[in-house]
Amino acid sequence: MAFGRLKEILLSDLNIDAESTDKLMENLYAEFPMLSHLKLRIAVNQKIISGNTKLESNDIVALMPPYSGG
Amino acid sequence: MAFGRLKEILLSDLNIDAESTDKLMENLYAEFPMLSHLKLRIAVNQKIISGNTKLESNDIVALMPPYSGG
Amino acid sequence: MNKVKKIFQNSAISPRSIAESIARHASKTDIGAHQIFLGQIRSDVIENKKVKAIEYTAYEDLALNKMTEIREDIFAKYQLTCMHIYHSLGVVHAGEICLFVFTSSKHRNDATLACSEVVERIKNELPIWGREIFEDDTHQWKTNVF
Amino acid sequence: MNKVKKIFQNSAISPRSIAESIARHASKTDIGAHQIFLGQIRSDVIENKKVKAIEYTAYEDLALNKMTEIREDIFAKYQLTCMHIYHSLGVVHAGEICLFVFTSSKHRNDATLACSEVVERIKNELPIWGREIFEDDTHQWKTNVF
């Protein structure tokens, strides 16, 4: 799942096979070089993660650019 | 002029001859001993004073117990 | 000498008048943040007697002059778009609102800090007195706790 | 796990709904102070283009869970009678209100400090994004300044 300006870059939610969040990001950066300019927060199944995290199939990964609510 | 609980003690605004605020308070304390329990602020012609202040005739002295607005 | 704005009204402050005050700011599109403080009458129980209302009186002339001074200080200190203050006089019942402080600014910090400071100064510096009226119609003079 | 309260609404926050929210507290006579923060859409001018609206989107599930956590922290830290939070999603026009934070307490300090802290945490921690829409219908992504 992608939010904010990421939605415009990725265009839609993607199904990607990756064994970990680091691997996932590596693939995404290769495909969408613009991503590397953004400071992203990553959530796996609605929990924000800080380090590399193992992924199972059907895990939902959310990529979130800086918040700007309020 | 008296405000707040002072109004209940003095009952009404008074006309008193006194050459200064200290003299005025001396007279009032003698007549209304209850006053001495109150921490009063004194204003002369709408200006709060901190020390003894000379009074002219027609000066308006306000005796104000602690504020409790809001 | 600056214009003295009135702040007193002889009744409780209605939620509707607060809404109207907020709505009037929709045209000021340089405002990004509003901070509002409302004082509401509590039905405190003191020695088994319940407060049903507070009756406010003030030394109005002195209060308005003092408020003008506070207003000038606050506008000098904070970047405010506007500030509105209303305080009730007369009887205000438990659950009703007796004080409405409303500050607005471009960025939230100014409105927030100004609002707190104004509330503090109103309680400390305006010659206003509250008489707490109990359900049995006896009363006592309110004292502000700081 | 605590009850998750909803905070999002698909429209601007109307002054009338704020008044209704205030009025509902008249029966809570242990409240002495309300603090309200309102976020209003500014029509900033950026490179000669004027913002006419902000379109908000959120990762709603995560935001609501996060808000529940914030709520628990705040109630543990401050003596609050109640707290209400509303944030708009979708398009909110310049001059309209997009955020309403409402805290109430017996003495004013708790409501005041809690309100500021909640606003700060909402801006920092809730996954919400604002897209600034200019008068010529181009847009840019809003960034919060801290």
mmCIF file of N, CA and C in Angstrom, chain C residues 25 27-33 81 105-107, chain D residues 40-44:
data_model
loop_
_atom_site.group_PDB
_atom_site.id
_atom_site.type_symbol
_atom_site.label_atom_id
_atom_site.label_comp_id
_atom_site.label_asym_id
_atom_site.label_seq_id
_atom_site.Cartn_x
_atom_site.Cartn_y
_atom_site.Cartn_z
ATOM 1 N N HIS C 25 -14.471 33.806 11.279
ATOM 2 C CA HIS C 25 -13.068 33.772 10.889
ATOM 3 C C HIS C 25 -12.809 32.999 9.606
ATOM 4 N N SER C 27 -13.444 33.809 6.684
ATOM 5 C CA SER C 27 -12.987 34.675 5.594
ATOM 6 C C SER C 27 -11.531 35.098 5.781
ATOM 7 N N LYS C 28 -10.983 34.845 6.973
ATOM 8 C CA LYS C 28 -9.585 35.229 7.210
ATOM 9 C C LYS C 28 -8.692 34.038 6.878
ATOM 10 N N THR C 29 -8.340 33.934 5.600
ATOM 11 C CA THR C 29 -7.654 32.720 5.157
ATOM 12 C C THR C 29 -6.145 32.763 5.375
ATOM 13 N N ASP C 30 -5.698 33.737 6.169
ATOM 14 C CA ASP C 30 -4.303 33.678 6.615
ATOM 15 C C ASP C 30 -4.187 33.023 7.995
ATOM 16 N N ILE C 31 -5.329 32.646 8.553
ATOM 17 C CA ILE C 31 -5.320 31.968 9.857
ATOM 18 C C ILE C 31 -5.159 30.467 9.655
ATOM 19 N N GLY C 32 -4.233 29.864 10.403
ATOM 20 C CA GLY C 32 -4.051 28.413 10.339
ATOM 21 C C GLY C 32 -4.431 27.715 11.621
ATOM 22 N N ALA C 33 -4.517 28.482 12.715
ATOM 23 C CA ALA C 33 -4.759 27.865 14.020
ATOM 24 C C ALA C 33 -5.590 28.770 14.916
ATOM 25 N N THR C 81 -3.337 36.949 14.624
ATOM 26 C CA THR C 81 -4.237 37.563 13.657
ATOM 27 C C THR C 81 -5.343 38.297 14.409
ATOM 28 N N SER C 105 -3.930 32.596 14.869
ATOM 29 C CA SER C 105 -2.641 32.956 14.289
ATOM 30 C C SER C 105 -2.369 32.116 13.055
ATOM 31 N N LYS C 106 -1.314 32.479 12.346
ATOM 32 C CA LYS C 106 -0.932 31.717 11.168
ATOM 33 C C LYS C 106 -0.452 30.327 11.588
ATOM 34 N N HIS C 107 0.551 30.290 12.447
ATOM 35 C CA HIS C 107 1.071 29.016 12.947
ATOM 36 C C HIS C 107 0.619 28.803 14.387
ATOM 37 N N GLN D 40 -7.245 25.421 10.745
ATOM 38 C CA GLN D 40 -8.006 26.016 9.630
ATOM 39 C C GLN D 40 -7.118 26.053 8.395
ATOM 40 N N ILE D 41 -7.715 25.822 7.228
ATOM 41 C CA ILE D 41 -6.943 25.789 5.977
ATOM 42 C C ILE D 41 -6.553 27.214 5.572
ATOM 43 N N ARG D 42 -5.263 27.422 5.411
ATOM 44 C CA ARG D 42 -4.755 28.728 4.983
ATOM 45 C C ARG D 42 -4.633 28.774 3.471
ATOM 46 N N SER D 43 -4.909 29.932 2.885
ATOM 47 C CA SER D 43 -4.673 30.060 1.443
ATOM 48 C C SER D 43 -3.289 30.655 1.231
ATOM 49 N N ASP D 44 -2.292 29.863 1.578
ATOM 50 C CA ASP D 44 -0.905 30.288 1.366
ATOM 51 C C ASP D 44 -0.645 30.548 -0.106
#
